[in-house]
């Protein structure tokens, strides 16, 4: 059976790589490419939300010390911030919701 802390670490590393790849690839102006980027960004956001939930569970069942949980929470918040500030999140980093971004594209 997988250690939940190791699984969390592996999932975070995978999401971090995916986010870095999304940030470093230049967005193509085609609609399909933008849709694909938004799908990738949404998938990364969902993964970050899942990791936050897992982190809360690990902390509540005392698998992690409060300091270690705080360190990991800071990692998650930093990655979420990078996604929104560098245009990796739906809405292109403009602070708009994904709904507003979709309406703007129509």
mmCIF file of the C-alpha atoms, coordinates in Angstrom:
data_MODEL
# 
_entry.id   MODEL 
# 
loop_
_atom_site.group_PDB 
_atom_site.id 
_atom_site.type_symbol 
_atom_site.label_atom_id 
_atom_site.label_alt_id 
_atom_site.label_comp_id 
_atom_site.label_asym_id 
_atom_site.label_entity_id 
_atom_site.label_seq_id 
_atom_site.pdbx_PDB_ins_code 
_atom_site.Cartn_x 
_atom_site.Cartn_y 
_atom_site.Cartn_z 
_atom_site.occupancy 
_atom_site.B_iso_or_equiv 
_atom_site.pdbx_formal_charge 
_atom_site.auth_seq_id 
_atom_site.auth_comp_id 
_atom_site.auth_asym_id 
_atom_site.auth_atom_id 
_atom_site.pdbx_PDB_model_num 
ATOM 1   C CA . UNK A 1 1   ? 0.000   0.000  0.000   1.00 0.00 ? 1   UNK A CA 1 
ATOM 2   C CA . UNK A 1 2   ? 1.232   3.493  -0.873  1.00 0.00 ? 2   UNK A CA 1 
ATOM 3   C CA . UNK A 1 3   ? 2.216   5.858  1.879   1.00 0.00 ? 3   UNK A CA 1 
ATOM 4   C CA . UNK A 1 4   ? -0.261  8.787  1.703   1.00 0.00 ? 4   UNK A CA 1 
ATOM 5   C CA . UNK A 1 5   ? 2.490   11.333 2.385   1.00 0.00 ? 5   UNK A CA 1 
ATOM 6   C CA . UNK A 1 6   ? 4.636   9.962  -0.451  1.00 0.00 ? 6   UNK A CA 1 
ATOM 7   C CA . UNK A 1 7   ? 1.590   9.926  -2.731  1.00 0.00 ? 7   UNK A CA 1 
ATOM 8   C CA . UNK A 1 8   ? 0.909   13.575 -1.846  1.00 0.00 ? 8   UNK A CA 1 
ATOM 9   C CA . UNK A 1 9   ? 4.525   14.475 -2.639  1.00 0.00 ? 9   UNK A CA 1 
ATOM 10  C CA . UNK A 1 10  ? 4.390   12.653 -5.977  1.00 0.00 ? 10  UNK A CA 1 
ATOM 11  C CA . UNK A 1 11  ? 1.072   14.270 -6.942  1.00 0.00 ? 11  UNK A CA 1 
ATOM 12  C CA . UNK A 1 12  ? 2.383   17.721 -6.040  1.00 0.00 ? 12  UNK A CA 1 
ATOM 13  C CA . UNK A 1 13  ? 5.538   17.181 -8.113  1.00 0.00 ? 13  UNK A CA 1 
ATOM 14  C CA . UNK A 1 14  ? 3.446   16.047 -11.084 1.00 0.00 ? 14  UNK A CA 1 
ATOM 15  C CA . UNK A 1 15  ? 1.157   19.087 -10.841 1.00 0.00 ? 15  UNK A CA 1 
ATOM 16  C CA . UNK A 1 16  ? 4.136   21.417 -10.433 1.00 0.00 ? 16  UNK A CA 1 
ATOM 17  C CA . UNK A 1 17  ? 5.703   20.022 -13.627 1.00 0.00 ? 17  UNK A CA 1 
ATOM 18  C CA . UNK A 1 18  ? 2.403   20.330 -15.508 1.00 0.00 ? 18  UNK A CA 1 
ATOM 19  C CA . UNK A 1 19  ? 1.977   23.924 -14.338 1.00 0.00 ? 19  UNK A CA 1 
ATOM 20  C CA . UNK A 1 20  ? 5.549   24.794 -15.332 1.00 0.00 ? 20  UNK A CA 1 
ATOM 21  C CA . UNK A 1 21  ? 4.998   23.273 -18.759 1.00 0.00 ? 21  UNK A CA 1 
ATOM 22  C CA . UNK A 1 22  ? 1.773   25.232 -19.185 1.00 0.00 ? 22  UNK A CA 1 
ATOM 23  C CA . UNK A 1 23  ? 3.485   28.484 -18.158 1.00 0.00 ? 23  UNK A CA 1 
ATOM 24  C CA . UNK A 1 24  ? 6.449   27.995 -20.485 1.00 0.00 ? 24  UNK A CA 1 
ATOM 25  C CA . UNK A 1 25  ? 4.566   27.049 -23.642 1.00 0.00 ? 25  UNK A CA 1 
ATOM 26  C CA . UNK A 1 26  ? 3.494   30.034 -25.659 1.00 0.00 ? 26  UNK A CA 1 
ATOM 27  C CA . UNK A 1 27  ? -0.245  30.230 -26.131 1.00 0.00 ? 27  UNK A CA 1 
ATOM 28  C CA . UNK A 1 28  ? -1.305  29.883 -29.730 1.00 0.00 ? 28  UNK A CA 1 
ATOM 29  C CA . UNK A 1 29  ? -4.047  32.222 -30.859 1.00 0.00 ? 29  UNK A CA 1 
ATOM 30  C CA . UNK A 1 30  ? -6.211  29.428 -32.251 1.00 0.00 ? 30  UNK A CA 1 
ATOM 31  C CA . UNK A 1 31  ? -9.455  28.686 -30.440 1.00 0.00 ? 31  UNK A CA 1 
ATOM 32  C CA . UNK A 1 32  ? -8.593  24.981 -30.113 1.00 0.00 ? 32  UNK A CA 1 
ATOM 33  C CA . UNK A 1 33  ? -5.251  25.755 -28.506 1.00 0.00 ? 33  UNK A CA 1 
ATOM 34  C CA . UNK A 1 34  ? -6.842  28.179 -26.037 1.00 0.00 ? 34  UNK A CA 1 
ATOM 35  C CA . UNK A 1 35  ? -9.485  25.601 -25.170 1.00 0.00 ? 35  UNK A CA 1 
ATOM 36  C CA . UNK A 1 36  ? -6.771  23.004 -24.614 1.00 0.00 ? 36  UNK A CA 1 
ATOM 37  C CA . UNK A 1 37  ? -4.769  25.357 -22.368 1.00 0.00 ? 37  UNK A CA 1 
ATOM 38  C CA . UNK A 1 38  ? -7.878  26.188 -20.355 1.00 0.00 ? 38  UNK A CA 1 
ATOM 39  C CA . UNK A 1 39  ? -8.596  22.481 -19.989 1.00 0.00 ? 39  UNK A CA 1 
ATOM 40  C CA . UNK A 1 40  ? -5.069  21.856 -18.746 1.00 0.00 ? 40  UNK A CA 1 
ATOM 41  C CA . UNK A 1 41  ? -5.283  24.781 -16.330 1.00 0.00 ? 41  UNK A CA 1 
ATOM 42  C CA . UNK A 1 42  ? -8.635  23.537 -15.016 1.00 0.00 ? 42  UNK A CA 1 
ATOM 43  C CA . UNK A 1 43  ? -7.184  20.075 -14.539 1.00 0.00 ? 43  UNK A CA 1 
ATOM 44  C CA . UNK A 1 44  ? -4.233  21.499 -12.593 1.00 0.00 ? 44  UNK A CA 1 
ATOM 45  C CA . UNK A 1 45  ? -6.594  23.599 -10.425 1.00 0.00 ? 45  UNK A CA 1 
ATOM 46  C CA . UNK A 1 46  ? -8.695  20.501 -9.685  1.00 0.00 ? 46  UNK A CA 1 
ATOM 47  C CA . UNK A 1 47  ? -5.525  18.635 -8.723  1.00 0.00 ? 47  UNK A CA 1 
ATOM 48  C CA . UNK A 1 48  ? -4.457  21.455 -6.404  1.00 0.00 ? 48  UNK A CA 1 
ATOM 49  C CA . UNK A 1 49  ? -7.887  21.428 -4.760  1.00 0.00 ? 49  UNK A CA 1 
ATOM 50  C CA . UNK A 1 50  ? -7.636  17.654 -4.319  1.00 0.00 ? 50  UNK A CA 1 
ATOM 51  C CA . UNK A 1 51  ? -4.181  18.006 -2.741  1.00 0.00 ? 51  UNK A CA 1 
ATOM 52  C CA . UNK A 1 52  ? -5.505  20.670 -0.359  1.00 0.00 ? 52  UNK A CA 1 
ATOM 53  C CA . UNK A 1 53  ? -8.238  18.261 0.769   1.00 0.00 ? 53  UNK A CA 1 
ATOM 54  C CA . UNK A 1 54  ? -5.739  15.442 1.199   1.00 0.00 ? 54  UNK A CA 1 
ATOM 55  C CA . UNK A 1 55  ? -3.478  17.764 3.166   1.00 0.00 ? 55  UNK A CA 1 
ATOM 56  C CA . UNK A 1 56  ? -6.333  18.637 5.530   1.00 0.00 ? 56  UNK A CA 1 
ATOM 57  C CA . UNK A 1 57  ? -6.999  14.929 6.047   1.00 0.00 ? 57  UNK A CA 1 
ATOM 58  C CA . UNK A 1 58  ? -3.320  14.176 6.693   1.00 0.00 ? 58  UNK A CA 1 
ATOM 59  C CA . UNK A 1 59  ? -3.161  16.987 9.215   1.00 0.00 ? 59  UNK A CA 1 
ATOM 60  C CA . UNK A 1 60  ? -6.382  16.017 10.977  1.00 0.00 ? 60  UNK A CA 1 
ATOM 61  C CA . UNK A 1 61  ? -5.355  12.376 11.412  1.00 0.00 ? 61  UNK A CA 1 
ATOM 62  C CA . UNK A 1 62  ? -1.965  13.559 12.731  1.00 0.00 ? 62  UNK A CA 1 
ATOM 63  C CA . UNK A 1 63  ? 0.064   12.025 9.897   1.00 0.00 ? 63  UNK A CA 1 
ATOM 64  C CA . UNK A 1 64  ? 1.777   15.410 9.513   1.00 0.00 ? 64  UNK A CA 1 
ATOM 65  C CA . UNK A 1 65  ? 2.962   17.885 12.082  1.00 0.00 ? 65  UNK A CA 1 
ATOM 66  C CA . UNK A 1 66  ? 1.319   21.329 11.940  1.00 0.00 ? 66  UNK A CA 1 
ATOM 67  C CA . UNK A 1 67  ? 4.614   22.833 10.749  1.00 0.00 ? 67  UNK A CA 1 
ATOM 68  C CA . UNK A 1 68  ? 4.938   20.320 7.902   1.00 0.00 ? 68  UNK A CA 1 
ATOM 69  C CA . UNK A 1 69  ? 1.289   20.800 6.924   1.00 0.00 ? 69  UNK A CA 1 
ATOM 70  C CA . UNK A 1 70  ? 1.852   24.558 6.896   1.00 0.00 ? 70  UNK A CA 1 
ATOM 71  C CA . UNK A 1 71  ? 4.924   24.178 4.683   1.00 0.00 ? 71  UNK A CA 1 
ATOM 72  C CA . UNK A 1 72  ? 2.974   22.078 2.197   1.00 0.00 ? 72  UNK A CA 1 
ATOM 73  C CA . UNK A 1 73  ? 0.034   24.488 2.304   1.00 0.00 ? 73  UNK A CA 1 
ATOM 74  C CA . UNK A 1 74  ? 2.458   27.295 1.416   1.00 0.00 ? 74  UNK A CA 1 
ATOM 75  C CA . UNK A 1 75  ? 3.670   25.242 -1.562  1.00 0.00 ? 75  UNK A CA 1 
ATOM 76  C CA . UNK A 1 76  ? 0.084   24.804 -2.769  1.00 0.00 ? 76  UNK A CA 1 
ATOM 77  C CA . UNK A 1 77  ? -0.735  28.488 -2.326  1.00 0.00 ? 77  UNK A CA 1 
ATOM 78  C CA . UNK A 1 78  ? 2.398   29.469 -4.229  1.00 0.00 ? 78  UNK A CA 1 
ATOM 79  C CA . UNK A 1 79  ? 1.533   27.219 -7.149  1.00 0.00 ? 79  UNK A CA 1 
ATOM 80  C CA . UNK A 1 80  ? -2.074  28.469 -7.188  1.00 0.00 ? 80  UNK A CA 1 
ATOM 81  C CA . UNK A 1 81  ? -0.755  32.025 -7.220  1.00 0.00 ? 81  UNK A CA 1 
ATOM 82  C CA . UNK A 1 82  ? 1.602   31.283 -10.111 1.00 0.00 ? 82  UNK A CA 1 
ATOM 83  C CA . UNK A 1 83  ? -1.242  29.747 -12.079 1.00 0.00 ? 83  UNK A CA 1 
ATOM 84  C CA . UNK A 1 84  ? -3.433  32.809 -11.734 1.00 0.00 ? 84  UNK A CA 1 
ATOM 85  C CA . UNK A 1 85  ? -0.755  35.507 -12.018 1.00 0.00 ? 85  UNK A CA 1 
ATOM 86  C CA . UNK A 1 86  ? 0.965   34.118 -15.097 1.00 0.00 ? 86  UNK A CA 1 
ATOM 87  C CA . UNK A 1 87  ? -2.151  33.432 -17.080 1.00 0.00 ? 87  UNK A CA 1 
ATOM 88  C CA . UNK A 1 88  ? -2.195  29.681 -16.497 1.00 0.00 ? 88  UNK A CA 1 
ATOM 89  C CA . UNK A 1 89  ? -5.630  29.787 -14.957 1.00 0.00 ? 89  UNK A CA 1 
ATOM 90  C CA . UNK A 1 90  ? -8.817  30.142 -16.928 1.00 0.00 ? 90  UNK A CA 1 
ATOM 91  C CA . UNK A 1 91  ? -9.328  33.856 -17.452 1.00 0.00 ? 91  UNK A CA 1 
ATOM 92  C CA . UNK A 1 92  ? -5.758  34.446 -18.525 1.00 0.00 ? 92  UNK A CA 1 
ATOM 93  C CA . UNK A 1 93  ? -4.582  35.786 -15.183 1.00 0.00 ? 93  UNK A CA 1 
ATOM 94  C CA . UNK A 1 94  ? -6.836  38.825 -15.391 1.00 0.00 ? 94  UNK A CA 1 
ATOM 95  C CA . UNK A 1 95  ? -8.677  37.996 -12.195 1.00 0.00 ? 95  UNK A CA 1 
ATOM 96  C CA . UNK A 1 96  ? -11.833 37.082 -14.045 1.00 0.00 ? 96  UNK A CA 1 
ATOM 97  C CA . UNK A 1 97  ? -13.833 33.936 -13.497 1.00 0.00 ? 97  UNK A CA 1 
ATOM 98  C CA . UNK A 1 98  ? -13.728 31.055 -15.961 1.00 0.00 ? 98  UNK A CA 1 
ATOM 99  C CA . UNK A 1 99  ? -17.320 31.917 -16.892 1.00 0.00 ? 99  UNK A CA 1 
ATOM 100 C CA . UNK A 1 100 ? -16.339 35.490 -17.725 1.00 0.00 ? 100 UNK A CA 1 
ATOM 101 C CA . UNK A 1 101 ? -13.388 34.219 -19.757 1.00 0.00 ? 101 UNK A CA 1 
ATOM 102 C CA . UNK A 1 102 ? -15.637 31.844 -21.708 1.00 0.00 ? 102 UNK A CA 1 
ATOM 103 C CA . UNK A 1 103 ? -18.140 34.632 -22.409 1.00 0.00 ? 103 UNK A CA 1 
ATOM 104 C CA . UNK A 1 104 ? -15.325 36.936 -23.523 1.00 0.00 ? 104 UNK A CA 1 
ATOM 105 C CA . UNK A 1 105 ? -14.144 34.324 -26.029 1.00 0.00 ? 105 UNK A CA 1 
ATOM 106 C CA . UNK A 1 106 ? -17.571 33.950 -27.648 1.00 0.00 ? 106 UNK A CA 1 
# 
